[in-house]
PDB file of N, CA and C in Angstrom:
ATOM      1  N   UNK I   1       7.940  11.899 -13.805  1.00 86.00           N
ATOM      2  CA  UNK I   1       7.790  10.473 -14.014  1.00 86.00           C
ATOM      3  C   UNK I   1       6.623  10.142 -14.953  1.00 86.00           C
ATOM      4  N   UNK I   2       5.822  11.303 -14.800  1.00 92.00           N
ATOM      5  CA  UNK I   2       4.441  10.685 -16.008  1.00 92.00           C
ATOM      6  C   UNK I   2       5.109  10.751 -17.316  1.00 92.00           C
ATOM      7  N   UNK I   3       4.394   9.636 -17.987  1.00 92.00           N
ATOM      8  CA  UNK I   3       4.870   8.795 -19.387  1.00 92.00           C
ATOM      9  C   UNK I   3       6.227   8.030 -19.542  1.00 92.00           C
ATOM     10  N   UNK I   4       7.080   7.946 -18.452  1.00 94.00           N
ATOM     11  CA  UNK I   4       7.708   6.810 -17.916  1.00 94.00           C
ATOM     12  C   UNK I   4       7.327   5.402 -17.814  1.00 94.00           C
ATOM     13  N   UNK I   5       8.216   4.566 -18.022  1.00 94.00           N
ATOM     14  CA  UNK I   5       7.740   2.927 -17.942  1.00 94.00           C
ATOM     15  C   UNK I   5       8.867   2.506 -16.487  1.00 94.00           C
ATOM     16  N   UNK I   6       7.390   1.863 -15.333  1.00 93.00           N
ATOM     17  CA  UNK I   6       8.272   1.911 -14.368  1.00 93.00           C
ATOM     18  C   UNK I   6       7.673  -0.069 -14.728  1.00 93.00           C
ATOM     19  N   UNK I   7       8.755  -0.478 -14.638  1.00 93.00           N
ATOM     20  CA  UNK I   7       8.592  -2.178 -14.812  1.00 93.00           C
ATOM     21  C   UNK I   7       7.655  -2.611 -15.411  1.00 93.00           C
ATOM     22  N   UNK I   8       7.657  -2.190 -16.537  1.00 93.00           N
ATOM     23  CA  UNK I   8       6.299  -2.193 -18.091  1.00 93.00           C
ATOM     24  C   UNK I   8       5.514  -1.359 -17.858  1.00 93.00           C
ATOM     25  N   UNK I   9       5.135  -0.895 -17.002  1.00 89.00           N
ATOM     26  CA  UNK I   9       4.165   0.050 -17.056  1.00 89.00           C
ATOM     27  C   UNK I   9       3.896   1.280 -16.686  1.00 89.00           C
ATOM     28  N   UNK I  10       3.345   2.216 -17.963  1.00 90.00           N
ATOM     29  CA  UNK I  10       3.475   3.300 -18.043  1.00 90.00           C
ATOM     30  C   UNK I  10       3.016   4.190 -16.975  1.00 90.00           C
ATOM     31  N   UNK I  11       4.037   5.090 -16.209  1.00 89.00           N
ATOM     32  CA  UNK I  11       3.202   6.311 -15.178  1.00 89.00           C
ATOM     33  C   UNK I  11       2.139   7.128 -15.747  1.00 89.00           C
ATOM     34  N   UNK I  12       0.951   7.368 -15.189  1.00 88.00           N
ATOM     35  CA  UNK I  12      -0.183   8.093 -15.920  1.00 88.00           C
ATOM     36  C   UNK I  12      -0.312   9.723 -14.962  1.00 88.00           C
ATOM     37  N   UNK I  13      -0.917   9.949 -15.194  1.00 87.00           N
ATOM     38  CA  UNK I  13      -0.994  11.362 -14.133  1.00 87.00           C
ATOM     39  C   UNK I  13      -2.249  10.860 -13.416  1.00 87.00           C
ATOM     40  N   UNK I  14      -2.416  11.814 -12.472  1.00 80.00           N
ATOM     41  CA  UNK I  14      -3.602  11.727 -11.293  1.00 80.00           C
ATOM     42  C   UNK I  14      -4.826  12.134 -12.618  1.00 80.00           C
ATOM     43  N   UNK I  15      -4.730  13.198 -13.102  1.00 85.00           N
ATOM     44  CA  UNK I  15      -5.838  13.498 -14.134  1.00 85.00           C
ATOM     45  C   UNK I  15      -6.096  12.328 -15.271  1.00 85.00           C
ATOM     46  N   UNK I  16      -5.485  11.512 -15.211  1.00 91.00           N
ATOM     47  CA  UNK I  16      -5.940  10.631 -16.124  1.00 91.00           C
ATOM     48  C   UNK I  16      -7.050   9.831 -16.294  1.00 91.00           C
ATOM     49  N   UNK I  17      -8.230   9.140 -16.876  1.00 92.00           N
ATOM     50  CA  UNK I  17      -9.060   8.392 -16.151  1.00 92.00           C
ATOM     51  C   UNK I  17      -8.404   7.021 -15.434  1.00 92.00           C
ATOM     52  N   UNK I  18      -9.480   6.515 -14.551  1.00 91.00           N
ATOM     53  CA  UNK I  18      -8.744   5.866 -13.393  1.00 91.00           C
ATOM     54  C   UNK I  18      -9.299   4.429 -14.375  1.00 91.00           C
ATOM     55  N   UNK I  19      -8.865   3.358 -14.494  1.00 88.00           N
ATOM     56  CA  UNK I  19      -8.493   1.987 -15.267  1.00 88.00           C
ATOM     57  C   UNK I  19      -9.525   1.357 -14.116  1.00 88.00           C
ATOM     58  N   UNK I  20     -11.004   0.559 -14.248  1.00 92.00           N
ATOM     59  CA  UNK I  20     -11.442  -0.494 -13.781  1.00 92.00           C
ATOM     60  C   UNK I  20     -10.675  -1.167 -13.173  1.00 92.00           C
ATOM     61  N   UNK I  21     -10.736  -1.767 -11.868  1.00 94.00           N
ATOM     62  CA  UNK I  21     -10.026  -1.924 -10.765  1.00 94.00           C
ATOM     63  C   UNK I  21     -10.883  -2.656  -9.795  1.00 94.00           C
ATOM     64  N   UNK I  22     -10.568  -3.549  -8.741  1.00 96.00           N
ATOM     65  CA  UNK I  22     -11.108  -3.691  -7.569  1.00 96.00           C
ATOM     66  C   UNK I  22     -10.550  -3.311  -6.374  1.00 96.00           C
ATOM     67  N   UNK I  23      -9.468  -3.514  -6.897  1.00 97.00           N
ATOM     68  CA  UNK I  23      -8.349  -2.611  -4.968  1.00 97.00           C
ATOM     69  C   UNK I  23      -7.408  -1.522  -5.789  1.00 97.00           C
ATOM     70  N   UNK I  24      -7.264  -1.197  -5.067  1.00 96.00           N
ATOM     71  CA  UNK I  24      -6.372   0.311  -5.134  1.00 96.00           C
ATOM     72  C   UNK I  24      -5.540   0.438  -4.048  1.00 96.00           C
ATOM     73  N   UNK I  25      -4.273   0.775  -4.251  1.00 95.00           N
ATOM     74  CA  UNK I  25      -3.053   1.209  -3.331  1.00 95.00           C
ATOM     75  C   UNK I  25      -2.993   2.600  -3.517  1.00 95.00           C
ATOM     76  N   UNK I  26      -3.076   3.117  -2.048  1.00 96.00           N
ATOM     77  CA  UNK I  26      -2.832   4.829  -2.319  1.00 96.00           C
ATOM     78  C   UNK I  26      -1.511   4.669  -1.129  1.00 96.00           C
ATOM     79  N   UNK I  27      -0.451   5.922  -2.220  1.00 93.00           N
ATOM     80  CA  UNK I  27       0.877   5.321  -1.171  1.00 93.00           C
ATOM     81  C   UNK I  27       0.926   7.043  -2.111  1.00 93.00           C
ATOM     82  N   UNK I  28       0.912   8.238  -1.028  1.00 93.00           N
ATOM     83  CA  UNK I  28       1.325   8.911  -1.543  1.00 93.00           C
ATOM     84  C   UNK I  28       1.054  10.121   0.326  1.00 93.00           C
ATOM     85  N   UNK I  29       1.589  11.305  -0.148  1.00 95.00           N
ATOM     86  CA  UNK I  29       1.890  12.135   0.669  1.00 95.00           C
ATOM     87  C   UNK I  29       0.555  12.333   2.085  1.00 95.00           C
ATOM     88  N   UNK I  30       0.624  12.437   3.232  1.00 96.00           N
ATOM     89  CA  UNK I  30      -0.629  12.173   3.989  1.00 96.00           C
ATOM     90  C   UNK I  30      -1.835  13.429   3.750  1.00 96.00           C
ATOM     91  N   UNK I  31      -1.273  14.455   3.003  1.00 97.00           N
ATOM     92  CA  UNK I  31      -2.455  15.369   2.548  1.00 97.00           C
ATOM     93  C   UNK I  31      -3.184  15.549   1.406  1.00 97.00           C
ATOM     94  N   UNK I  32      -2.464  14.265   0.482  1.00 96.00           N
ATOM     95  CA  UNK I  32      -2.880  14.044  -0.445  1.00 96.00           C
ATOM     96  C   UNK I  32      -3.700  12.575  -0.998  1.00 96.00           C
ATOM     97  N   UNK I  33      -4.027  12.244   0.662  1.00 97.00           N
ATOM     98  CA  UNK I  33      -4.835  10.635   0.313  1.00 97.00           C
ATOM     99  C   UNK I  33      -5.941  10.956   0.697  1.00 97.00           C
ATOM    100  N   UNK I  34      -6.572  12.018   1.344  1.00 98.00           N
ATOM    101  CA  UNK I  34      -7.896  12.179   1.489  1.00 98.00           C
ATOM    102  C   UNK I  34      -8.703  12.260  -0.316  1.00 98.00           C
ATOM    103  N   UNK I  35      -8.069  13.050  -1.033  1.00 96.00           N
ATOM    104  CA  UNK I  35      -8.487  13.535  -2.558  1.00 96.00           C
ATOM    105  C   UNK I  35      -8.102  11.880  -3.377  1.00 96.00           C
ATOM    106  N   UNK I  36      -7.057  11.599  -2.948  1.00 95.00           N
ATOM    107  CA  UNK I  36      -6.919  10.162  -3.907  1.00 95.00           C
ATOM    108  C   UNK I  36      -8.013   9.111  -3.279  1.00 95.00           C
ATOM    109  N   UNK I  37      -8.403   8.871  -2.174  1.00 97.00           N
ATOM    110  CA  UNK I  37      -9.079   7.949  -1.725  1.00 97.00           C
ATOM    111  C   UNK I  37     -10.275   8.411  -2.344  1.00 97.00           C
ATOM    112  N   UNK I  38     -10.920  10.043  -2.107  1.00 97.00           N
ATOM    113  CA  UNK I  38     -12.183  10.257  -3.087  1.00 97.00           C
ATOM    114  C   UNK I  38     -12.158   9.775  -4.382  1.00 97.00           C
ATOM    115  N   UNK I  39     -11.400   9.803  -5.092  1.00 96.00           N
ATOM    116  CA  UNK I  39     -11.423   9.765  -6.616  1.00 96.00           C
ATOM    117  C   UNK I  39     -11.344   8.162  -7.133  1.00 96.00           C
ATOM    118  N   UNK I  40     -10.534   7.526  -6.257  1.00 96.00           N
ATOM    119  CA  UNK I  40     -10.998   5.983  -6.101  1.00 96.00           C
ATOM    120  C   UNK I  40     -12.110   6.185  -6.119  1.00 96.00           C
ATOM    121  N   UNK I  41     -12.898   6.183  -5.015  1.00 97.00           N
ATOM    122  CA  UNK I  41     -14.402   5.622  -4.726  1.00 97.00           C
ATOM    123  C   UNK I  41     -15.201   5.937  -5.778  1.00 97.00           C
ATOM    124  N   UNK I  42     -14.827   7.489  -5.886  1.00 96.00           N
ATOM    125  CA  UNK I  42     -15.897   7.839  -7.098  1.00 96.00           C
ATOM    126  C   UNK I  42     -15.379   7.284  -8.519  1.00 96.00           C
ATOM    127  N   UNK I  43     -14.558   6.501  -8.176  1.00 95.00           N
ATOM    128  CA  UNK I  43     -14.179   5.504  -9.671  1.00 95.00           C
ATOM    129  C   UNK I  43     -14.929   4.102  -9.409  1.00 95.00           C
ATOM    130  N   UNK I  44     -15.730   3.539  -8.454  1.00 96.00           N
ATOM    131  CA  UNK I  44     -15.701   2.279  -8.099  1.00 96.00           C
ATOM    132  C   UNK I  44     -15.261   1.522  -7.497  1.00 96.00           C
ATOM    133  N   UNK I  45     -14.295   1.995  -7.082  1.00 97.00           N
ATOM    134  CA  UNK I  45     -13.226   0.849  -6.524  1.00 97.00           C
ATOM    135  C   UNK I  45     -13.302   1.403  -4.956  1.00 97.00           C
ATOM    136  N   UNK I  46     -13.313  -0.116  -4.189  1.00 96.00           N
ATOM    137  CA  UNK I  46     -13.995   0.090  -2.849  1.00 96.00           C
ATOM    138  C   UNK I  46     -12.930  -0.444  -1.909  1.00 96.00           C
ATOM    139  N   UNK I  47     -12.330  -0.813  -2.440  1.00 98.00           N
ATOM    140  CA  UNK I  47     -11.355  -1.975  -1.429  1.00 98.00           C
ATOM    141  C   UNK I  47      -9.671  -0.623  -1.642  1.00 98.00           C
ATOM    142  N   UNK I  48      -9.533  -0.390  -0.597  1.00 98.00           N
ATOM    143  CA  UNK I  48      -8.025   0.642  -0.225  1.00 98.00           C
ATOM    144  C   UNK I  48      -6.771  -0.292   0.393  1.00 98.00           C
ATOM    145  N   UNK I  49      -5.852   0.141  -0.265  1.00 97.00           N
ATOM    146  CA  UNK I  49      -5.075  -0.299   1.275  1.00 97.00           C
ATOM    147  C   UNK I  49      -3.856   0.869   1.421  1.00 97.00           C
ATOM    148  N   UNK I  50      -3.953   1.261   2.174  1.00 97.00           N
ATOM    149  CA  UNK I  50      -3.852   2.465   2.643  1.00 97.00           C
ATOM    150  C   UNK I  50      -2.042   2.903   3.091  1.00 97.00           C
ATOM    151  N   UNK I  51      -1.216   2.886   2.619  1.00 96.00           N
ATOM    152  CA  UNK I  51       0.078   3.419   3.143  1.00 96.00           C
ATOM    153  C   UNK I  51       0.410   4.807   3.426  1.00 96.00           C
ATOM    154  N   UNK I  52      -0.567   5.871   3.264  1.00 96.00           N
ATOM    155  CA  UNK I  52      -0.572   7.014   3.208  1.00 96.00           C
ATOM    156  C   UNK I  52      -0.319   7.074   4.917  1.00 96.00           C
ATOM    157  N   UNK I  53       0.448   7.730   5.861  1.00 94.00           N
ATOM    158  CA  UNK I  53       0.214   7.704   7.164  1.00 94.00           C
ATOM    159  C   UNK I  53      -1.076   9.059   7.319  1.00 94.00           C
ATOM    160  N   UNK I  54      -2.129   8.611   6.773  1.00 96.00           N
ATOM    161  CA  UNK I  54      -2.984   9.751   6.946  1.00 96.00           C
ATOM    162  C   UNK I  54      -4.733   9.193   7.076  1.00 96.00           C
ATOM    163  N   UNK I  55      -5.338   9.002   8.211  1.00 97.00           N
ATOM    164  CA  UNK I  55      -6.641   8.137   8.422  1.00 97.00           C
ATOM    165  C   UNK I  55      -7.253   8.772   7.163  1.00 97.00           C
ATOM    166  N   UNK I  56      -8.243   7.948   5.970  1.00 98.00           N
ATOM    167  CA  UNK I  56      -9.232   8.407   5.345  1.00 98.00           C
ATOM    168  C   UNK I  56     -10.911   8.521   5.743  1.00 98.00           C
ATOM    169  N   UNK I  57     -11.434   9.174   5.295  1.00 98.00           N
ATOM    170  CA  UNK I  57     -12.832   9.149   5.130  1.00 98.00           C
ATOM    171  C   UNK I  57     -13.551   8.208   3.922  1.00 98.00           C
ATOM    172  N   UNK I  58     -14.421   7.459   3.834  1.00 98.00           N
ATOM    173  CA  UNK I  58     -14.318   6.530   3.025  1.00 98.00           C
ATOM    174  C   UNK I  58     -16.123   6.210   3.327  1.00 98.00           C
ATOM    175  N   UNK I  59     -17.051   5.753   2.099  1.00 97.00           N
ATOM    176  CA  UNK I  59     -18.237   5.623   2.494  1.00 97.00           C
ATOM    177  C   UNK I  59     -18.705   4.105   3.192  1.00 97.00           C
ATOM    178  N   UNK I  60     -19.654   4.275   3.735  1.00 97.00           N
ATOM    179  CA  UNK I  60     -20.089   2.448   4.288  1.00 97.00           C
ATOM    180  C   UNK I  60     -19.825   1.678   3.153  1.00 97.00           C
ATOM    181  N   UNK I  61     -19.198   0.503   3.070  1.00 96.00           N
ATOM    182  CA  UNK I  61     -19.454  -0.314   1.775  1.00 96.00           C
ATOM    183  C   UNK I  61     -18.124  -0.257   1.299  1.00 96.00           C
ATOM    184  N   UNK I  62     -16.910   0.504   2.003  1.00 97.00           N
ATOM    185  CA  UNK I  62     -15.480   0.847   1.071  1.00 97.00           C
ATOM    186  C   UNK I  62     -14.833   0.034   2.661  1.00 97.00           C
ATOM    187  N   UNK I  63     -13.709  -0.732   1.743  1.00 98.00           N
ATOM    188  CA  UNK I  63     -12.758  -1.632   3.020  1.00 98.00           C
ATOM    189  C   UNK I  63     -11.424  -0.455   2.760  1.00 98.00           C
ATOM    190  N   UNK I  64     -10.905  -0.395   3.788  1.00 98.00           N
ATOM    191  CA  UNK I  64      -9.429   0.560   4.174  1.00 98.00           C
ATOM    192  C   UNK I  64      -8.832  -0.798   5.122  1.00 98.00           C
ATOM    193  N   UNK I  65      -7.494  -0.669   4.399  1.00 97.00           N
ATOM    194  CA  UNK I  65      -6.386  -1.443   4.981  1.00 97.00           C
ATOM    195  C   UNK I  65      -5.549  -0.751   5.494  1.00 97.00           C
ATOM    196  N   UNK I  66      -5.099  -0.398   6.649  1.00 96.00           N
ATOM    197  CA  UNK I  66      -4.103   0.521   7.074  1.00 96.00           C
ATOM    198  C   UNK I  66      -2.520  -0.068   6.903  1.00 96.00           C
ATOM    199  N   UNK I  67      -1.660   0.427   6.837  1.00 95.00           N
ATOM    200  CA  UNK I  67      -0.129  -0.402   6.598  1.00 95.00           C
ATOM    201  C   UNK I  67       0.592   1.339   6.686  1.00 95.00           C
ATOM    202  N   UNK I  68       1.263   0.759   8.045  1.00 93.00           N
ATOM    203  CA  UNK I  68       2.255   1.685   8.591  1.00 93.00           C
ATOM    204  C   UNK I  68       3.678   1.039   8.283  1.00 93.00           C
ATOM    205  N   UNK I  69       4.302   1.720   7.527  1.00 88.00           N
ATOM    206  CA  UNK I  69       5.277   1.009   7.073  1.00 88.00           C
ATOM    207  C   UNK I  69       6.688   1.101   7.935  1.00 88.00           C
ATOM    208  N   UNK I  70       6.534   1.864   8.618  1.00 89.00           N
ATOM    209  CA  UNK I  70       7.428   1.802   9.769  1.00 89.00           C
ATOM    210  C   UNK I  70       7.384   0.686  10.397  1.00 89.00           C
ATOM    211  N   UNK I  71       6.310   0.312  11.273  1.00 91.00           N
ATOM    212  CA  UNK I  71       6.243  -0.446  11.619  1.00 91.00           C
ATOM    213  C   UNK I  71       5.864  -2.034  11.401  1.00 91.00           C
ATOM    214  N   UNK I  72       5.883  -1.883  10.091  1.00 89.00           N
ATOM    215  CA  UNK I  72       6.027  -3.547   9.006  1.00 89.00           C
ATOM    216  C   UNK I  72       7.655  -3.511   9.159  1.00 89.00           C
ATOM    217  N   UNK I  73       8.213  -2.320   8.713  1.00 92.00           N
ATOM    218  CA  UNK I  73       9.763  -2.410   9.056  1.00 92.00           C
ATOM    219  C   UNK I  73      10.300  -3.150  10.457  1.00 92.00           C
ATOM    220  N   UNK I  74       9.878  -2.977  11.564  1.00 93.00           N
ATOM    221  CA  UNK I  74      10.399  -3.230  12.927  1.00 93.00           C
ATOM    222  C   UNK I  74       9.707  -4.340  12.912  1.00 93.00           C
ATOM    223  N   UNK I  75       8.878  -4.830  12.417  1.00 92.00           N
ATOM    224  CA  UNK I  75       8.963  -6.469  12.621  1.00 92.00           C
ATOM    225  C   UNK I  75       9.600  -6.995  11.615  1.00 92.00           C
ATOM    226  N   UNK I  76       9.641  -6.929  10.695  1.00 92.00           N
ATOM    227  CA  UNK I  76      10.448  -7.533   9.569  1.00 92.00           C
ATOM    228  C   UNK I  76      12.167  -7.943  10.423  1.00 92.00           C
ATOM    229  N   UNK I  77      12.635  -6.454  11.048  1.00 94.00           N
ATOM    230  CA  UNK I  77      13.865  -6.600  11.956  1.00 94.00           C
ATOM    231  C   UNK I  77      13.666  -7.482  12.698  1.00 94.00           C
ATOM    232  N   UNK I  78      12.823  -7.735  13.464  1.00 93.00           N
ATOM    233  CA  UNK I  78      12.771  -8.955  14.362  1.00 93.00           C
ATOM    234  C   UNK I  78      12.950  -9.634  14.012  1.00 93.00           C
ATOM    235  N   UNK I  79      12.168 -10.092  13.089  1.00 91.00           N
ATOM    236  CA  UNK I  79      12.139 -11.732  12.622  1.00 91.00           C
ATOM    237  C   UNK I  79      13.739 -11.660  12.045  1.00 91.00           C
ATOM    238  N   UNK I  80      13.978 -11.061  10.928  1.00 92.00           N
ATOM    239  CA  UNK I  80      15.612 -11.249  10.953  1.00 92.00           C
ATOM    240  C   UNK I  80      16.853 -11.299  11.841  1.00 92.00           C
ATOM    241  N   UNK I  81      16.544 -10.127  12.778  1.00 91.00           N
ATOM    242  CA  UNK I  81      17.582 -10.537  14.591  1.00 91.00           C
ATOM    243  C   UNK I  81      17.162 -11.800  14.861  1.00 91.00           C
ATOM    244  N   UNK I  82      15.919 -12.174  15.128  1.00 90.00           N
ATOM    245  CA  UNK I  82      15.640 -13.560  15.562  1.00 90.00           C
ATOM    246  C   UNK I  82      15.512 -14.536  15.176  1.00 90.00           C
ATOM    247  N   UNK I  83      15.493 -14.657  13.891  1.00 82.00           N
ATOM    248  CA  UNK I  83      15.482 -16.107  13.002  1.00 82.00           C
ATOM    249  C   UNK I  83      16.355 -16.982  14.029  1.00 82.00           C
ATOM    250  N   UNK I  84      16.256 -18.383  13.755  1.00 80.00           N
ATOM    251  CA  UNK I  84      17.012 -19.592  14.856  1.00 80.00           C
ATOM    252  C   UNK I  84      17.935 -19.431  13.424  1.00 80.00           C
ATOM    253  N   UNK I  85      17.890 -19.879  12.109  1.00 69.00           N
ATOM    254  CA  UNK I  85      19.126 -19.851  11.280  1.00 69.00           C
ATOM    255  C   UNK I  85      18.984 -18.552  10.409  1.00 69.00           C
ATOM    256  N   UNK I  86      20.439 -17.799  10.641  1.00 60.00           N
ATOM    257  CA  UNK I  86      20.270 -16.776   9.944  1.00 60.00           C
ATOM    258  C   UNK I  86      21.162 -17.356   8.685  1.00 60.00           C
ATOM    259  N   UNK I  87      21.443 -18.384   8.125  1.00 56.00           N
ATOM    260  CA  UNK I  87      21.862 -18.938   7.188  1.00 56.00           C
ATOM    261  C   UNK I  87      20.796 -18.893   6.088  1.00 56.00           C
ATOM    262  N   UNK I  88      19.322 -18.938   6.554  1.00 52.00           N
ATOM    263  CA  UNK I  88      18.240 -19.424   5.460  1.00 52.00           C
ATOM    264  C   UNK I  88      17.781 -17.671   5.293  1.00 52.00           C
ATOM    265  N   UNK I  89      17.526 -17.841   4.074  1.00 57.00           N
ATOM    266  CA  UNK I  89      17.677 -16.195   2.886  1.00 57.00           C
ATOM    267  C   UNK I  89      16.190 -15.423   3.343  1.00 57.00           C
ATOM    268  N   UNK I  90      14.836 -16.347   3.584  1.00 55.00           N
ATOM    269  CA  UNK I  90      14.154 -15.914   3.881  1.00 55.00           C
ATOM    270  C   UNK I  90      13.214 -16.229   5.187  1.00 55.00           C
ATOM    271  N   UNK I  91      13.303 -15.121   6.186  1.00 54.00           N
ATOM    272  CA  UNK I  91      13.460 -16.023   7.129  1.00 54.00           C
ATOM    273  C   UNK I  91      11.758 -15.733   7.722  1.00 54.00           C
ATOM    274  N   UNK I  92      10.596 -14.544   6.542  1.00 57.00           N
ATOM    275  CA  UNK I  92       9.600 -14.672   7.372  1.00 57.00           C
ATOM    276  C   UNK I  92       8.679 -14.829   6.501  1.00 57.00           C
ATOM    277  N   UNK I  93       8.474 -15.634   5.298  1.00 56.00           N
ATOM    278  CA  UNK I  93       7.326 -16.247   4.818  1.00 56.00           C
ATOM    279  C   UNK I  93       7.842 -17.570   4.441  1.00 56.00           C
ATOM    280  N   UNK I  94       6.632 -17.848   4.303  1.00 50.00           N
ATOM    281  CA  UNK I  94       6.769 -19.420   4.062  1.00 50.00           C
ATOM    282  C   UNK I  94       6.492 -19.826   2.713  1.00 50.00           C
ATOM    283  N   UNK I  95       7.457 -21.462   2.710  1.00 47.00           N
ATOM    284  CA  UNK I  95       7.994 -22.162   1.997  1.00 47.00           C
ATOM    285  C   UNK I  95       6.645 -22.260   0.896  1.00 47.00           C
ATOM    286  N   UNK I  96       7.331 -22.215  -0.401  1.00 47.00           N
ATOM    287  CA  UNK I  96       6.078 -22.307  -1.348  1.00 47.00           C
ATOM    288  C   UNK I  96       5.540 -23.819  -1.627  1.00 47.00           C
ATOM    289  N   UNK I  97       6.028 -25.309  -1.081  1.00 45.00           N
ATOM    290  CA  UNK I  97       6.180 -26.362  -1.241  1.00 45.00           C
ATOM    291  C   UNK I  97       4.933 -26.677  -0.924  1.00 45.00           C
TER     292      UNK I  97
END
């Protein structure tokens, strides 16, 4: 996939330098977010949010967002089994009005 255009923008490799940033998404294999979460930090960037199912190590001063995506899945199901109208397209954020 590196040098691919995934929806304008080009895949880079892990070796590439890392682009000025304030948050960072690490969404990759759980033995491989301990080394990506380092290489963030030691890029600057302090703020994670974390889909890796793998806890990081991270210094005082760095925010980690955890997101188990399994279980964003099983509520997402809920709210769709349970919507009162399953007629309306989106049934769990709200109206942009």
């Amino acid at each position: 996939m590196v040098g691919s255009s995934v929806a304008g923008y080009v895949v880079k490799s892990l070796e590439d330098p890392i682009v000025p940033a304030t948050v960072a998404v690490i969404c990759v294999p759980p033995e491989a977010a301990q080394a990506v979460a380092d290489r963030l930090v030691n890029a600057g960037i302090h703020a994670l949010l974390n889909f890796a199912p793998q806890v990081i190590n991270v210094p005082i001063g760095t925010a980690v967002h955890y997101v188990d995506f399994s279980i964003e899945l099983q509520i997402l199901m809920y709210h769709l089994n349970n919507a009162p109208d399953r007629s309306v397209g989106d049934c769990c954020t709200r109206s942009a009005s």
